[in-house]
mmCIF file of C-alpha atoms in Angstrom:
data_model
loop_
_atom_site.group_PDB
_atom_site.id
_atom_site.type_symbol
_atom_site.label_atom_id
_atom_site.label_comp_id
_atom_site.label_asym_id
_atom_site.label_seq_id
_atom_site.Cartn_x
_atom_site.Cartn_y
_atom_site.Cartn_z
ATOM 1 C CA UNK A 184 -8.510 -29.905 -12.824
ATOM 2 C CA UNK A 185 -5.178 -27.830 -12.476
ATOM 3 C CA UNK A 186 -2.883 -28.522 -14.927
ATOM 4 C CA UNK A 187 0.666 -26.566 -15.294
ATOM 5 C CA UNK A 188 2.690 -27.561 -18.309
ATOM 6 C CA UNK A 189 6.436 -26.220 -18.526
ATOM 7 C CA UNK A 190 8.240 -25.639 -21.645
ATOM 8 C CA UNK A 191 11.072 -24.474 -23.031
ATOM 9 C CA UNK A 192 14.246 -26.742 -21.431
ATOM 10 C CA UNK A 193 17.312 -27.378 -23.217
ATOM 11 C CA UNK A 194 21.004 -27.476 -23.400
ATOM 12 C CA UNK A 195 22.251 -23.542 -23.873
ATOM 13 C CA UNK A 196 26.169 -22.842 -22.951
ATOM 14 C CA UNK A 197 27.529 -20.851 -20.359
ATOM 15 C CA UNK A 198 26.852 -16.849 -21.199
ATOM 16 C CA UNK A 199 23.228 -18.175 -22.829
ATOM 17 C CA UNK A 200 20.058 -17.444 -22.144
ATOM 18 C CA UNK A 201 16.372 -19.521 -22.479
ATOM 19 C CA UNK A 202 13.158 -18.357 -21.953
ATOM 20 C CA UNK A 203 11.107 -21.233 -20.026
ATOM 21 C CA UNK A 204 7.159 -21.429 -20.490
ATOM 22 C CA UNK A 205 3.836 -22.325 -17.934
ATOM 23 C CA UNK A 206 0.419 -22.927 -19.532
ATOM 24 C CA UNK A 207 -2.022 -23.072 -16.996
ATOM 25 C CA UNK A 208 -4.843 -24.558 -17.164
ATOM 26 C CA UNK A 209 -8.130 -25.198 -14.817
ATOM 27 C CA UNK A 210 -8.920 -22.367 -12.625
ATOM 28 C CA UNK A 211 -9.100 -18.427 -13.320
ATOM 29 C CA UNK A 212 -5.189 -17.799 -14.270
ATOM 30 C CA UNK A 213 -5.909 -13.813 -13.717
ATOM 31 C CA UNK A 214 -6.819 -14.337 -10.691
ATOM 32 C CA UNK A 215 -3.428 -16.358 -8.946
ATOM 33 C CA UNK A 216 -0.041 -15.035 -8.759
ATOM 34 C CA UNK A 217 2.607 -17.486 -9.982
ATOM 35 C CA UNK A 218 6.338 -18.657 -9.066
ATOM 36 C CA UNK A 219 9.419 -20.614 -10.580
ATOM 37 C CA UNK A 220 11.272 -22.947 -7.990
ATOM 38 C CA UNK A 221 14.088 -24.883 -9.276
ATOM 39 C CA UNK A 222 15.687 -28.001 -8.409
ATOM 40 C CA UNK A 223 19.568 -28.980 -9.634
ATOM 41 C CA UNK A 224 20.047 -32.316 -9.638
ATOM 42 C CA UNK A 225 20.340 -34.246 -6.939
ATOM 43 C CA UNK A 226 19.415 -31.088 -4.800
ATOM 44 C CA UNK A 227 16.567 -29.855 -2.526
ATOM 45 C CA UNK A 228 13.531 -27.334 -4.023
ATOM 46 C CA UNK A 229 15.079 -23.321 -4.158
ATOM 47 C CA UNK A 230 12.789 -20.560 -5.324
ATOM 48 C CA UNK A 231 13.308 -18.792 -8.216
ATOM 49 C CA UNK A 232 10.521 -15.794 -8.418
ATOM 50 C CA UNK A 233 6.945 -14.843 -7.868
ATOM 51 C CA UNK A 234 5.085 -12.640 -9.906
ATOM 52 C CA UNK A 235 1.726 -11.551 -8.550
ATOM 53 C CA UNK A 236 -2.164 -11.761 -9.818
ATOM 54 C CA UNK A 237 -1.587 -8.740 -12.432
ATOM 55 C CA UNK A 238 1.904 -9.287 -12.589
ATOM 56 C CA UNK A 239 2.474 -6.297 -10.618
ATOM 57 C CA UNK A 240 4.336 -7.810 -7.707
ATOM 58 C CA UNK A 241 7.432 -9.342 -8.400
ATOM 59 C CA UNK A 242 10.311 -10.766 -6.494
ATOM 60 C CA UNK A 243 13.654 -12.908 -7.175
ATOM 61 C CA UNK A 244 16.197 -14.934 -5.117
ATOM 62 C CA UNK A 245 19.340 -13.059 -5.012
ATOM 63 C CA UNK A 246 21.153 -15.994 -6.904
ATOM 64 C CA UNK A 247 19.119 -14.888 -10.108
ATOM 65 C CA UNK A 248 18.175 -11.006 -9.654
ATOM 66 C CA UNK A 249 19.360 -9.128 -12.598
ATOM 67 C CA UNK A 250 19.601 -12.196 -14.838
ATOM 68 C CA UNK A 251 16.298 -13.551 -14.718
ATOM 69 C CA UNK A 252 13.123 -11.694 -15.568
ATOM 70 C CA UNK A 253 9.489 -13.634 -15.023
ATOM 71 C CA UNK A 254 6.428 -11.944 -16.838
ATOM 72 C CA UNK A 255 2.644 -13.687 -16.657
ATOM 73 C CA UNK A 256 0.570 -12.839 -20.011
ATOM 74 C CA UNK A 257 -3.106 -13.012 -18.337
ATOM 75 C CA UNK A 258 -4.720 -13.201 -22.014
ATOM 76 C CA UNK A 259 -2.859 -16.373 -22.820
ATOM 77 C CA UNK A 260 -2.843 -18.016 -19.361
ATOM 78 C CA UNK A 261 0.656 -18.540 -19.683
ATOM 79 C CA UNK A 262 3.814 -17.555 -17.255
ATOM 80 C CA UNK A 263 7.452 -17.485 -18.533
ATOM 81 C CA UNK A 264 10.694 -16.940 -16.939
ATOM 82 C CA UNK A 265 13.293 -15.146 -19.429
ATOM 83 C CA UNK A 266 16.656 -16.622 -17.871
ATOM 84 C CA UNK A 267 20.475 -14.899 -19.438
ATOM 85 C CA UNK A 268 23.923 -14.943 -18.297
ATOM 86 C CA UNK A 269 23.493 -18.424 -17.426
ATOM 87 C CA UNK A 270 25.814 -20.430 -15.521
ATOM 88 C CA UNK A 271 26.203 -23.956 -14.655
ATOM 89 C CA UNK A 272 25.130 -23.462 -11.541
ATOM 90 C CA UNK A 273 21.676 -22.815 -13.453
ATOM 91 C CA UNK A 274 21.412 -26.312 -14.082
ATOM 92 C CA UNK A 275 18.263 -28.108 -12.931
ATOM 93 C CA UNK A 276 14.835 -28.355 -13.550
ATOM 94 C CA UNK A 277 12.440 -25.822 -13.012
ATOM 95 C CA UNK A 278 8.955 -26.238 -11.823
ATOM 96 C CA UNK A 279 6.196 -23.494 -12.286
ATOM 97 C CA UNK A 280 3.752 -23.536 -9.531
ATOM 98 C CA UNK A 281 0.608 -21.488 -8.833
ATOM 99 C CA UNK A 282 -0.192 -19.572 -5.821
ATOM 100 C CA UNK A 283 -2.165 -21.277 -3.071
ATOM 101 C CA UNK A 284 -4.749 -18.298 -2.890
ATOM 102 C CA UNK A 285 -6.291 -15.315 -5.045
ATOM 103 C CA UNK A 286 -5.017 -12.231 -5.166
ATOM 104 C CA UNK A 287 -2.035 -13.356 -2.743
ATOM 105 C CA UNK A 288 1.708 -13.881 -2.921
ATOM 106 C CA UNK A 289 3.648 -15.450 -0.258
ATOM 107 C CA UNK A 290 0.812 -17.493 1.551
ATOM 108 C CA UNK A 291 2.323 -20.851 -0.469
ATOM 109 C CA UNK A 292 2.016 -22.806 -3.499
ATOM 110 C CA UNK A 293 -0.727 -25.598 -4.180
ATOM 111 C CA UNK A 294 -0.099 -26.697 -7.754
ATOM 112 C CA UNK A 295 3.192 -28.011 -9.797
ATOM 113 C CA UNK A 296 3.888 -28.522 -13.102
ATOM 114 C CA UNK A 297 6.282 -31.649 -14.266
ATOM 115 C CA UNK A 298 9.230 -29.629 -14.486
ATOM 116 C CA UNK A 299 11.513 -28.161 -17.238
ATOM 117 C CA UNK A 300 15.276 -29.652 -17.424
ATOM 118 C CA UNK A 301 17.600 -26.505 -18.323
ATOM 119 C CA UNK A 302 20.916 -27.938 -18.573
ATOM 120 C CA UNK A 303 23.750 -25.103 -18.861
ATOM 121 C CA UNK A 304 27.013 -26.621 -20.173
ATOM 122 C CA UNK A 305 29.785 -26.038 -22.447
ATOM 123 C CA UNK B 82 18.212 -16.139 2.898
ATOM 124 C CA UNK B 83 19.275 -19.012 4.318
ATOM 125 C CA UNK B 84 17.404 -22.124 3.603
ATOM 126 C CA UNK B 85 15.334 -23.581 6.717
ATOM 127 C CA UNK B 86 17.163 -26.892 8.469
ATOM 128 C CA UNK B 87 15.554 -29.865 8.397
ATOM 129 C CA UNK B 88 17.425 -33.010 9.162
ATOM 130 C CA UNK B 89 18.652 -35.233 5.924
ATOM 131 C CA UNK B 90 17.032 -38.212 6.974
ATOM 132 C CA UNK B 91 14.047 -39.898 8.867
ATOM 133 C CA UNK B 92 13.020 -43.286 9.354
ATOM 134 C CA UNK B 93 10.344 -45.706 10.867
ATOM 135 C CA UNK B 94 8.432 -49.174 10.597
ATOM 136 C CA UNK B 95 5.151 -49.550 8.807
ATOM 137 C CA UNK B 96 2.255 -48.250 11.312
ATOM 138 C CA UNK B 97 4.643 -46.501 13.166
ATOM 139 C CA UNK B 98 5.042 -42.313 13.248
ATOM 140 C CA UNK B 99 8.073 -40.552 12.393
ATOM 141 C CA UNK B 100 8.246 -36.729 12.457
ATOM 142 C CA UNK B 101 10.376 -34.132 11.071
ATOM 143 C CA UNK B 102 11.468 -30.838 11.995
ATOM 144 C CA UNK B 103 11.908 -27.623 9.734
ATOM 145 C CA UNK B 104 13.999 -25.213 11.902
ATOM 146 C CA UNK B 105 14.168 -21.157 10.877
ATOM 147 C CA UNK B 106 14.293 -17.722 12.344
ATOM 148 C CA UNK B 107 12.168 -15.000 14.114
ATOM 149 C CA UNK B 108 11.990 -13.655 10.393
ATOM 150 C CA UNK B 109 10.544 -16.830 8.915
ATOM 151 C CA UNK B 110 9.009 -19.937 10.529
ATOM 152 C CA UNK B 111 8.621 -17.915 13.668
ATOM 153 C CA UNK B 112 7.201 -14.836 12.211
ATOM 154 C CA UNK B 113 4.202 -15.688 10.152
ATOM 155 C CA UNK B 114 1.652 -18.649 10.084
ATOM 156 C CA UNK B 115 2.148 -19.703 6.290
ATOM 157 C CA UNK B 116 4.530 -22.393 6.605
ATOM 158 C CA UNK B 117 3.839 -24.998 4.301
ATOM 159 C CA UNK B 118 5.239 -28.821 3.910
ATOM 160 C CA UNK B 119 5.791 -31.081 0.104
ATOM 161 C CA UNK B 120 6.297 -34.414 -0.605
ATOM 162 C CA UNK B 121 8.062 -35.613 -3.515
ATOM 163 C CA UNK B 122 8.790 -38.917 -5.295
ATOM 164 C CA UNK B 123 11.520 -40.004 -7.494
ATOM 165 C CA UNK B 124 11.388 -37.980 -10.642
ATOM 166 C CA UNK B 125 8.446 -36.006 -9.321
ATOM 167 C CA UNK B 126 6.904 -33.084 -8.969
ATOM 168 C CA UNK B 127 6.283 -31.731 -5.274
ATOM 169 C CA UNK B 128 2.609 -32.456 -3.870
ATOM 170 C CA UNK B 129 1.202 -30.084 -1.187
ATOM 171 C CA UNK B 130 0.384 -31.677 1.987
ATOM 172 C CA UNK B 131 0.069 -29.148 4.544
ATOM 173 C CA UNK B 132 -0.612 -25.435 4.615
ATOM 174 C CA UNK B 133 -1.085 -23.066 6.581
ATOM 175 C CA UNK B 134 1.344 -24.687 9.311
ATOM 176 C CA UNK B 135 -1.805 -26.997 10.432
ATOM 177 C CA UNK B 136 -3.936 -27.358 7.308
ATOM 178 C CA UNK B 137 -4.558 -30.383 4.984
ATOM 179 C CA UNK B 138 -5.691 -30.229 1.652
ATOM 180 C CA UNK B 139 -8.282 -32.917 0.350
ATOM 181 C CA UNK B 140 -7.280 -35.427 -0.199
ATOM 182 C CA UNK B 141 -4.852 -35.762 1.707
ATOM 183 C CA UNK B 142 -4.972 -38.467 4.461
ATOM 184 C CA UNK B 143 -5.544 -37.529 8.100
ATOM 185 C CA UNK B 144 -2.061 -39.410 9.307
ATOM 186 C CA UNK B 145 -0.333 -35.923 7.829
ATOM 187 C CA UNK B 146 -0.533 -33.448 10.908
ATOM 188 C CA UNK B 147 1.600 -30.125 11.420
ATOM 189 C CA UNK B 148 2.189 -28.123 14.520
ATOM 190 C CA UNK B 149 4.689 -25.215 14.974
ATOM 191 C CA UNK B 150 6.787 -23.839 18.541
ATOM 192 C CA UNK B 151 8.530 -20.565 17.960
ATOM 193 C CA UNK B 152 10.854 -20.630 15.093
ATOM 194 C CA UNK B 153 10.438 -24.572 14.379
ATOM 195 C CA UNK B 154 7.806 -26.431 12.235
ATOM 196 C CA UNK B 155 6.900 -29.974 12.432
ATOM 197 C CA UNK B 156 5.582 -32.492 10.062
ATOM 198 C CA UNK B 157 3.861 -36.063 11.753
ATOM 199 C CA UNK B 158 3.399 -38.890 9.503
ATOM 200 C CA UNK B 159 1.294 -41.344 11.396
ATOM 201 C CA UNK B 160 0.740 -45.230 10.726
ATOM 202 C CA UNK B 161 3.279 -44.782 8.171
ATOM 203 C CA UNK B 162 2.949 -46.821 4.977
ATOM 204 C CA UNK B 163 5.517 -47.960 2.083
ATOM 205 C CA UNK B 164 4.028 -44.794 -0.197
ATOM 206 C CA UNK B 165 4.977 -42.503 2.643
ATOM 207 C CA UNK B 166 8.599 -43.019 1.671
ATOM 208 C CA UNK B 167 9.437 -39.881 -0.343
ATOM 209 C CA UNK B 168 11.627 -36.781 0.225
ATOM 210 C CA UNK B 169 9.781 -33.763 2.326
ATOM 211 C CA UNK B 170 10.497 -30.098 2.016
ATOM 212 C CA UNK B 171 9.345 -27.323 3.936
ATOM 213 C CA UNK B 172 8.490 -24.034 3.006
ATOM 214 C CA UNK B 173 7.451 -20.834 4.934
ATOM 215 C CA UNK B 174 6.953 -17.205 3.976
ATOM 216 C CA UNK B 175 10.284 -14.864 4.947
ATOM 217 C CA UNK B 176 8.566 -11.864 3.894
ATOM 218 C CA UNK B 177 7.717 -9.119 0.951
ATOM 219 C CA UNK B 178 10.913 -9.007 -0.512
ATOM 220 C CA UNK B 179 11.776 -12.875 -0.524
ATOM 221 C CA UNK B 180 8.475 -14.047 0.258
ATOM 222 C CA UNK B 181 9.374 -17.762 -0.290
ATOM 223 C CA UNK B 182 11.900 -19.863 1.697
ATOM 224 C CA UNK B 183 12.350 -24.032 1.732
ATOM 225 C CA UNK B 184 13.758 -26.154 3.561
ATOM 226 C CA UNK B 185 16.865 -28.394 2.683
ATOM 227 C CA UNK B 186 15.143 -31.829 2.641
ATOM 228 C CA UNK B 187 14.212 -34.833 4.415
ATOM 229 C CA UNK B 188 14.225 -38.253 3.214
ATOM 230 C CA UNK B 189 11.719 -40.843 4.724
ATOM 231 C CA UNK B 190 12.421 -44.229 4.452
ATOM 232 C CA UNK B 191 10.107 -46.742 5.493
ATOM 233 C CA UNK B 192 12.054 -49.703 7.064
#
């Protein structure tokens, strides 16, 4: 069974940075690329990055390039997303979600985790 | 890039079909064949249940259908029932650099 479990969430003020957590669990983690979507409250899904198989393909939405960073750590099964300069327009939670296929990128995601709530406020 | 349009609401009576749209570009929706549609409760996370434009995961039911015409996707909920109601998003590829795109939402309601 998949499992994705976010971690990480808080309260940081405006100028702050987090770094948000995904251990994955239940299929072959070195084999699936990875991405962040976010949802601010009240709000529809946006995505956030992808970072592929080996970590070697990455992409970010324009709202967040330059202030976010995502990394995948294969021997630990584990994704993160460094976030900094946050605004309040950061605020929402933030879902990890594994690639719908091996070795692939933009074909979809299959799996979600429960969500991190990163709430950016003064 | 812009998010894909879908309209903000959608509505029908149990057992009847109610279908939404997820409008995009040449560059998007229209361009590739990896458009993908979620469903998500109240204080959820999304659940994938169509890929592929066409393509159902199991376990989930065959009243879920997708089709596609040009730069539009469509999502068909058939014989609708009260756990239908939920918010859908769809999502498409929009190429290597920005290789994910969603739509802005759609609530079902079942009346």
């Amino acid at each position: 069974e998949v499992q994705l479990l976010e971690s990480g969430g808080g309260l940081v003020q405006p100028g702050g940075s987090l770094r948000l957590s995904c251990a994955a669990s239940g299929f072959n983690f070195n084999n699936y690329g990875m991405t962040w979507v976010r949802q601010a409250p009240g709000k529809g899904l946006e995505w956030v990055a992808v970072i592929g198989y080996s970590g070697g393909h990455i992409n970010y939405a324009d709202s967040v390039k330059g202030r976010f960073a995502i990394s995948k750590d294969n021997s630990r099964n584990t994704v993160f997303l460094q976030m900094s300069s946050l605004r309040a327009e950061d605020t929402a939670v933030y879902y990890c979600a594994k690639v719908r296929e091996e070795q692939r990128v933009g074909v979809g995601v299959d799996f979600w985790g429960q969500g991190a709530l990163v709430t950016v406020s003064s | 890039q812009s998010a894909l349009t879908q309209p903000p609401s959608a509505s029908g009576s149990p057992g009847q079909s109610v279908t939404i749209s997820c409008t995009g570009t040449s560059s998007d929706v229209g361009g590739y064949d990896y458009v993908s549609w979620y469903q998500q409760h109240p204080g959820k996370a999304p659940k994938l249940m169509i890929y592929d434009v066409t393509r159902r995961p199991s376990g989930v039911p065959d009243r879920f259908s997708g089709s596609k015409s040009g730069n539009t996707a469509s999502l068909t909920v058939s014989g609708l029932l009260a756990e239908d109601e939920a918010d859908y998003y769809c999502s498409s590829y929009a190429g290597s650099s920005k290789p994910y795109v969603f739509g802005t939402g759609t609530t079902v309601t079942v009346l």
